Amino acid sequence: MNRIYLDHHATTPVDPAVLEAMLPFFSERYGNPSGRSHVFGHEAHAAVEEARVQVAALIGAAPDEIVFTSGATESNNLAVKGMARSPAVKGRHVVTTTIEHSAVLEPCRSLERDGWEITRVAVGDSGVVAAADVAAALRPDTVLVSVMAANNEVGTLQPVAEIGAICRERGIPFHTDAVQTVGRLPVRVEDWNADLVSLSAHKMYGPKGTGALYVCKGRRPRLRIAAQAEGGGQEHGLRSGTLNVPGIVGFGAAARLAGEALAAGEAERTRALRDRLLSRLRETVAPLEVNGALHPRLPGNLHVSIERAEAEVLILSLGGRIALSSGAACAEAGGKGSHVLRAMGLPDERVYTALRFGIGRYNSGAEIDAAVDALSAAVAETRARSSPVPR
Ligand SMILES: Cc1ncc(COP(=O)(O)O)c(C=O)c1O
């Protein structure tokens, strides 16, 4: 049996057209976009600017609102620490949630060590943050609100448009980590009232090591962000360092393709595959429970706990043929299981039997069926092994 990849929240393969667009920028077009005294620099600069237009177009932004980074971890660090440490802000209070990615939680912890106060808004077992709880956490000294657009484990969509509107009314900058959403659902930053949005190329069939931070230019007073990487002043001084031209070109191509795929109904196609996966799992491996609200959720996400089938054991017995993630895997939790599932209040049995499926662009219905067949055999075997032996 061929390998089946169902872990698209972890990363996605590079689209062949993206790779093709990138290749010349490793070989004949290797100029530095900052060095424009010759044609090599000019062509690299032009390629970066074209990619900036493509990435901006995918989220309804202006090209000069895109700051290229080395990925969403850097974008999140720049947004959170850069806003909190901005010379323009006076307060020392940040609001976030308990279900953010560690690339937001850790910068918040680092601020906390330096004297900032962090309010982490809790979620219930729906895995969806209530906008009213975010509103209730705001204080006169709040300098930033950071709430992800979609959770990377349970796939739940957060009410970012509502939260953004509340923040805008109170004049508080709003950041959202939209890594899992952009490219998978249509996004217009304006609809979210977002001031800062983190993106990552490798979650949308682009290369790893390339991302962006959208920084709203229209906001008054203007956002002043403290650069976290200082040096040659690239990217409006917000992110110094020679630009990763092949990566950025790939990101641009990936953004263009994602826009085309969304217009052609890719979200609906993936959602139908996810629904098929869930109904086939219900037929073959019940009892199981879906973790987090099924709606609203990323179209390709399914997160389930399968009763009496420990996820790590299942994954091992699938022998790497089916790539999916144990929902409990989380480096940050130090072996205690996913901080997201814990934050949702799930008991141990649900945490250790949790599986995350991430369906993507190249998955077919036949692959979903083959994965369910393999998984249901593995579940039966695991349950048989753990059943008490009759005397
Ligand atoms: C929600 C979320 N934020 C941030 C990141 C980090 O992105 P990158 O790998 O581009 O640093 C990830 C990747 O796993 C993610 O899922």
XYZ file of C-alpha atoms and ligand atoms in Angstrom:
407
model
C 0.000 0.000 0.000
C 1.253 3.470 -0.873
C 1.871 5.892 1.947
C -1.041 8.212 2.675
C -0.320 11.658 4.050
C -3.011 12.987 6.382
C -0.954 15.410 8.447
C -1.420 18.678 6.566
C -1.615 20.741 9.768
C 2.003 19.830 10.455
C 3.176 20.747 6.986
C 2.233 20.396 3.318
C 4.231 19.177 0.324
C 5.667 21.841 -1.966
C 3.449 22.131 -5.041
C 5.452 21.217 -8.197
C 4.622 24.631 -9.730
C 5.985 26.319 -6.591
C 9.230 24.378 -6.838
C 9.562 25.270 -10.508
C 9.090 28.965 -9.733
C 11.768 28.795 -7.006
C 14.512 26.900 -8.832
C 15.986 29.711 -10.965
C 16.491 31.771 -7.807
C 18.969 29.213 -6.459
C 20.983 29.092 -9.662
C 21.081 31.798 -12.327
C 19.053 34.484 -10.497
C 20.958 34.613 -7.235
C 21.141 38.374 -6.756
C 20.635 40.128 -3.443
C 17.398 42.151 -3.657
C 18.989 44.894 -1.535
C 21.967 45.324 -3.892
C 20.521 47.163 -6.842
C 23.597 48.445 -8.596
C 23.285 45.662 -11.179
C 20.723 43.528 -12.938
C 21.144 40.557 -10.569
C 19.883 42.642 -7.649
C 17.148 44.179 -9.793
C 15.698 40.866 -10.875
C 15.763 39.470 -7.317
C 14.088 42.637 -6.052
C 11.414 42.448 -8.769
C 10.721 38.795 -7.913
C 10.354 39.583 -4.186
C 7.983 42.449 -4.971
C 5.887 40.230 -7.212
C 5.640 37.680 -4.393
C 4.639 40.458 -2.006
C 1.737 41.336 -4.331
C 0.701 37.658 -4.516
C 0.775 37.076 -0.747
C -1.052 40.363 -0.087
C -3.741 39.472 -2.652
C -4.527 36.194 -0.880
C -5.567 38.034 2.307
C -6.952 41.242 0.771
C -4.014 43.372 1.942
C -1.795 45.948 0.242
C 1.691 44.739 -0.780
C 3.452 47.211 1.515
C 1.626 45.663 4.476
C 3.542 42.381 4.080
C 6.770 41.835 6.051
C 8.590 38.659 5.006
C 9.994 36.532 7.820
C 11.525 33.083 8.308
C 8.134 31.584 9.209
C 5.201 32.067 11.503
C 7.237 31.460 14.648
C 9.212 34.579 13.824
C 6.058 36.457 12.752
C 4.380 35.650 16.068
C 7.465 36.697 18.039
C 7.638 39.944 16.097
C 3.947 40.657 16.639
C 3.794 39.801 20.340
C 7.168 40.993 21.614
C 7.444 43.757 19.013
C 4.105 45.279 20.059
C 4.610 44.829 23.788
C 8.105 46.292 23.658
C 7.150 49.122 21.332
C 8.395 52.484 22.580
C 4.934 53.849 21.765
C 3.007 51.713 24.242
C 2.689 52.431 27.914
C 0.733 49.498 29.305
C 2.132 46.129 30.294
C -0.823 43.806 29.801
C -1.393 41.299 26.977
C -4.484 39.146 26.366
C -4.217 35.778 24.659
C -5.822 32.332 25.023
C -4.900 28.986 26.526
C -5.046 27.229 23.129
C -2.490 29.261 21.165
C 0.493 27.659 19.444
C 3.686 27.682 21.488
C 5.001 30.338 19.074
C 2.580 32.740 20.811
C 2.549 31.197 24.289
C 6.341 31.252 24.675
C 6.839 34.919 23.673
C 4.046 35.718 26.162
C 5.874 33.759 28.851
C 9.046 35.633 28.066
C 7.201 38.954 28.483
C 5.774 37.694 31.743
C 9.273 36.973 33.035
C 10.120 40.580 32.202
C 7.215 42.009 34.175
C 4.287 42.053 31.736
C 0.962 40.627 32.856
C -0.632 38.051 30.584
C -4.308 37.085 30.698
C -4.936 33.733 29.040
C -8.610 33.442 28.187
C -9.917 29.912 28.799
C -11.996 27.746 26.471
C -14.526 25.028 27.189
C -14.681 21.624 25.519
C -15.871 23.277 22.279
C -12.310 24.537 21.752
C -13.753 27.923 20.777
C -12.900 31.103 22.661
C -15.869 33.345 23.512
C -15.440 36.896 22.225
C -17.237 38.129 25.357
C -14.532 36.504 27.525
C -11.849 38.311 25.540
C -13.763 41.587 25.950
C -14.020 40.984 29.698
C -10.241 40.478 29.937
C -9.400 43.878 28.406
C -7.956 46.568 30.675
C -6.945 50.181 30.181
C -3.289 49.028 30.116
C -3.830 46.216 27.544
C -1.331 46.709 24.723
C -2.150 43.687 22.560
C -4.719 40.955 22.032
C -3.500 37.800 20.289
C -6.046 35.129 19.359
C -5.420 32.519 16.671
C -7.795 32.268 13.686
C -7.966 28.461 13.750
C -6.487 26.022 16.213
C -3.742 23.800 14.792
C -4.875 20.728 16.734
C -8.665 20.619 16.897
C -9.131 22.929 13.890
C -11.785 25.069 15.573
C -12.290 28.518 14.065
C -12.146 31.347 16.569
C -14.479 34.375 16.381
C -11.683 36.657 15.183
C -13.934 39.111 13.317
C -15.881 39.740 16.514
C -12.742 39.951 18.656
C -11.127 42.273 16.110
C -14.169 44.562 16.198
C -14.052 44.725 20.012
C -10.328 45.549 19.941
C -10.772 48.179 17.250
C -13.491 49.881 19.257
C -11.200 49.978 22.284
C -8.179 51.048 20.204
C -6.181 47.936 21.184
C -3.969 46.295 18.521
C -5.222 42.850 17.504
C -2.920 40.069 16.307
C -4.074 36.761 14.911
C -2.000 33.698 14.096
C -3.716 32.667 10.860
C -1.210 30.011 9.820
C -3.780 27.222 9.597
C -6.519 29.327 8.004
C -4.870 31.271 5.195
C -4.902 29.200 2.025
C -7.573 26.859 3.437
C -10.450 29.311 3.697
C -10.971 32.667 1.992
C -9.498 35.401 4.208
C -9.796 39.197 4.093
C -7.874 40.832 6.926
C -10.263 43.775 6.783
C -13.210 41.532 7.714
C -11.289 40.448 10.816
C -10.377 44.022 11.859
C -6.906 42.549 12.315
C -3.851 44.762 12.756
C -1.261 41.980 12.657
C -1.618 38.571 10.980
C 0.948 35.744 10.936
C 1.300 33.512 7.871
C 3.500 30.545 6.979
C 4.344 29.290 3.484
C 4.798 25.620 4.383
C 1.188 25.229 5.497
C 0.005 26.212 2.011
C 2.153 24.094 -0.336
C 5.062 26.514 -0.197
C 8.554 26.009 1.221
C 9.511 25.729 4.874
C 11.408 28.588 6.457
C 9.369 31.386 4.872
C 6.511 33.343 6.378
C 5.091 36.811 6.700
C 3.571 39.236 9.131
C 0.784 41.433 7.811
C 1.025 44.852 9.449
C -2.005 47.104 8.905
C -0.901 50.429 7.428
C -4.263 52.162 7.612
C -4.452 52.101 11.391
C -4.401 55.409 13.274
C -2.392 55.934 15.358
C 0.080 53.929 13.276
C 1.394 50.721 14.777
C 4.936 51.063 16.026
C 6.606 47.692 16.399
C 9.997 47.094 17.989
C 12.112 45.103 15.512
C 13.320 41.805 16.923
C 16.089 41.289 14.340
C 18.164 44.418 13.873
C 20.723 44.939 11.176
C 20.576 46.135 7.585
C 17.049 47.542 7.880
C 15.289 45.318 5.331
C 11.482 44.991 5.405
C 10.860 48.579 6.549
C 13.397 48.047 9.334
C 11.085 45.489 10.963
C 13.062 42.429 9.951
C 16.673 42.863 9.000
C 18.536 40.177 7.102
C 19.092 39.283 3.459
C 15.784 38.111 2.081
C 15.277 34.425 1.344
C 14.524 35.077 -2.323
C 13.789 31.484 -3.457
C 11.589 30.949 -0.396
C 9.716 34.203 -0.902
C 9.211 33.496 -4.624
C 7.849 30.068 -3.626
C 5.573 31.660 -1.026
C 4.204 34.034 -3.675
C 3.542 31.189 -6.112
C 1.926 29.141 -3.334
C -0.331 32.077 -2.416
C -1.397 32.496 -6.050
C -2.173 28.768 -6.359
C -4.048 28.756 -3.038
C -6.240 31.614 -4.240
C -6.975 29.724 -7.472
C -7.708 26.486 -5.598
C -10.095 28.253 -3.207
C -11.908 29.875 -6.133
C -12.255 26.410 -7.696
C -13.946 24.999 -4.550
C -11.019 23.380 -2.725
C -12.463 24.133 0.735
C -15.724 22.374 -0.172
C -13.840 19.406 -1.655
C -11.707 18.943 1.466
C -14.742 19.386 3.718
C -16.557 16.612 1.825
C -13.533 14.314 2.296
C -13.469 15.144 6.005
C -17.193 14.379 6.340
C -16.660 11.086 4.529
C -13.782 10.257 6.873
C -15.908 10.957 9.938
C -18.901 8.960 8.773
C -16.725 5.984 7.780
C -14.918 6.112 11.135
C -18.278 6.160 12.909
C -19.243 3.032 10.957
C -16.017 1.153 11.606
C -14.351 2.193 14.877
C -17.186 3.416 17.128
C -17.368 4.424 19.907
C -15.488 7.602 19.155
C -15.848 11.243 20.072
C -15.062 14.327 18.027
C -12.877 16.702 20.021
C -13.986 20.317 19.864
C -16.997 21.688 18.039
C -17.363 20.100 14.616
C -18.542 23.474 13.309
C -17.005 25.980 12.799
C -13.820 24.086 11.980
C -11.166 24.027 9.262
C -12.537 22.050 6.312
C -9.735 19.448 6.289
C -9.525 18.907 10.053
C -10.835 15.999 12.055
C -9.804 15.378 15.646
C -11.256 12.313 17.334
C -10.698 10.145 20.378
C -11.299 6.478 19.636
C -12.386 4.610 22.725
C -9.966 1.942 24.032
C -7.376 2.583 21.328
C -4.315 4.443 22.520
C -3.202 6.797 19.757
C 0.548 6.132 20.028
C -0.071 2.379 19.775
C -2.323 2.843 16.746
C 0.193 5.029 14.975
C 2.940 2.486 15.607
C 0.820 -0.373 14.357
C 0.054 1.571 11.154
C 3.792 1.323 10.572
C 4.181 4.762 9.037
C 1.952 3.902 6.063
C -0.596 6.461 7.146
C 0.788 9.757 8.295
C -1.369 11.265 10.965
C -0.665 12.839 14.266
C -1.351 11.650 17.752
C -3.532 14.407 19.163
C -1.666 14.188 22.444
C 1.764 14.858 20.955
C 2.967 18.193 22.179
C 6.557 19.048 23.022
C 5.417 21.955 25.137
C 3.373 19.813 27.476
C 6.416 17.791 28.521
C 4.676 14.408 28.279
C 1.413 15.577 29.882
C -0.408 15.521 26.579
C -1.595 18.348 24.405
C -1.999 21.672 26.213
C -4.956 22.381 23.912
C -6.879 19.250 24.899
C -6.006 19.901 28.543
C -7.213 23.492 28.220
C -10.483 22.128 26.833
C -10.805 20.060 30.022
C -10.642 16.639 28.342
C -9.922 13.693 30.643
C -6.821 11.460 30.243
C -8.689 8.751 28.288
C -9.727 11.307 25.645
C -6.263 12.907 25.484
C -4.327 9.677 25.011
C -6.718 8.238 22.446
C -6.810 11.421 20.358
C -5.888 11.437 16.671
C -5.559 14.459 14.403
C -6.297 14.124 10.709
C -5.345 16.926 8.352
C -6.686 16.439 4.830
C -5.028 18.334 1.995
C -4.937 19.216 -1.678
C -3.727 15.892 -3.058
C -5.846 13.528 -0.948
C -8.548 11.572 -2.747
C -11.676 9.745 -1.614
C -9.912 6.444 -2.331
C -7.122 7.447 0.053
C -9.617 8.309 2.786
C -11.254 4.888 2.364
C -7.898 3.080 2.406
C -6.832 4.991 5.519
C -10.087 4.078 7.314
C -9.655 0.399 6.382
C -6.095 0.336 7.730
C -7.055 2.259 10.827
C -10.072 0.125 11.660
C -7.908 -3.022 11.423
C -5.355 -1.389 13.732
C -8.091 -0.364 16.189
C -9.528 -3.882 16.273
C -6.067 -5.305 16.927
C -5.315 -2.766 19.669
C -8.657 -3.357 21.380
C -8.214 -7.151 21.179
C -4.792 -6.853 22.766
C -6.049 -4.690 25.598
C -9.170 -6.788 26.342
C -9.001 -8.996 29.398
C -8.177 -12.613 28.434
C -11.219 -14.871 29.143
C -10.455 -17.639 31.714
C -0.956 27.809 14.555
C 0.510 27.785 14.242
N 1.253 28.869 14.511
C 2.564 28.897 14.240
C 3.210 27.832 13.691
C 4.685 27.915 13.417
O 4.899 28.149 12.051
P 6.344 27.989 11.392
O 6.560 26.524 11.255
O 6.214 28.680 10.070
O 7.313 28.656 12.281
C 2.480 26.673 13.385
C 3.149 25.487 12.818
O 3.030 24.388 13.320
C 1.090 26.660 13.662
O 0.343 25.584 13.395
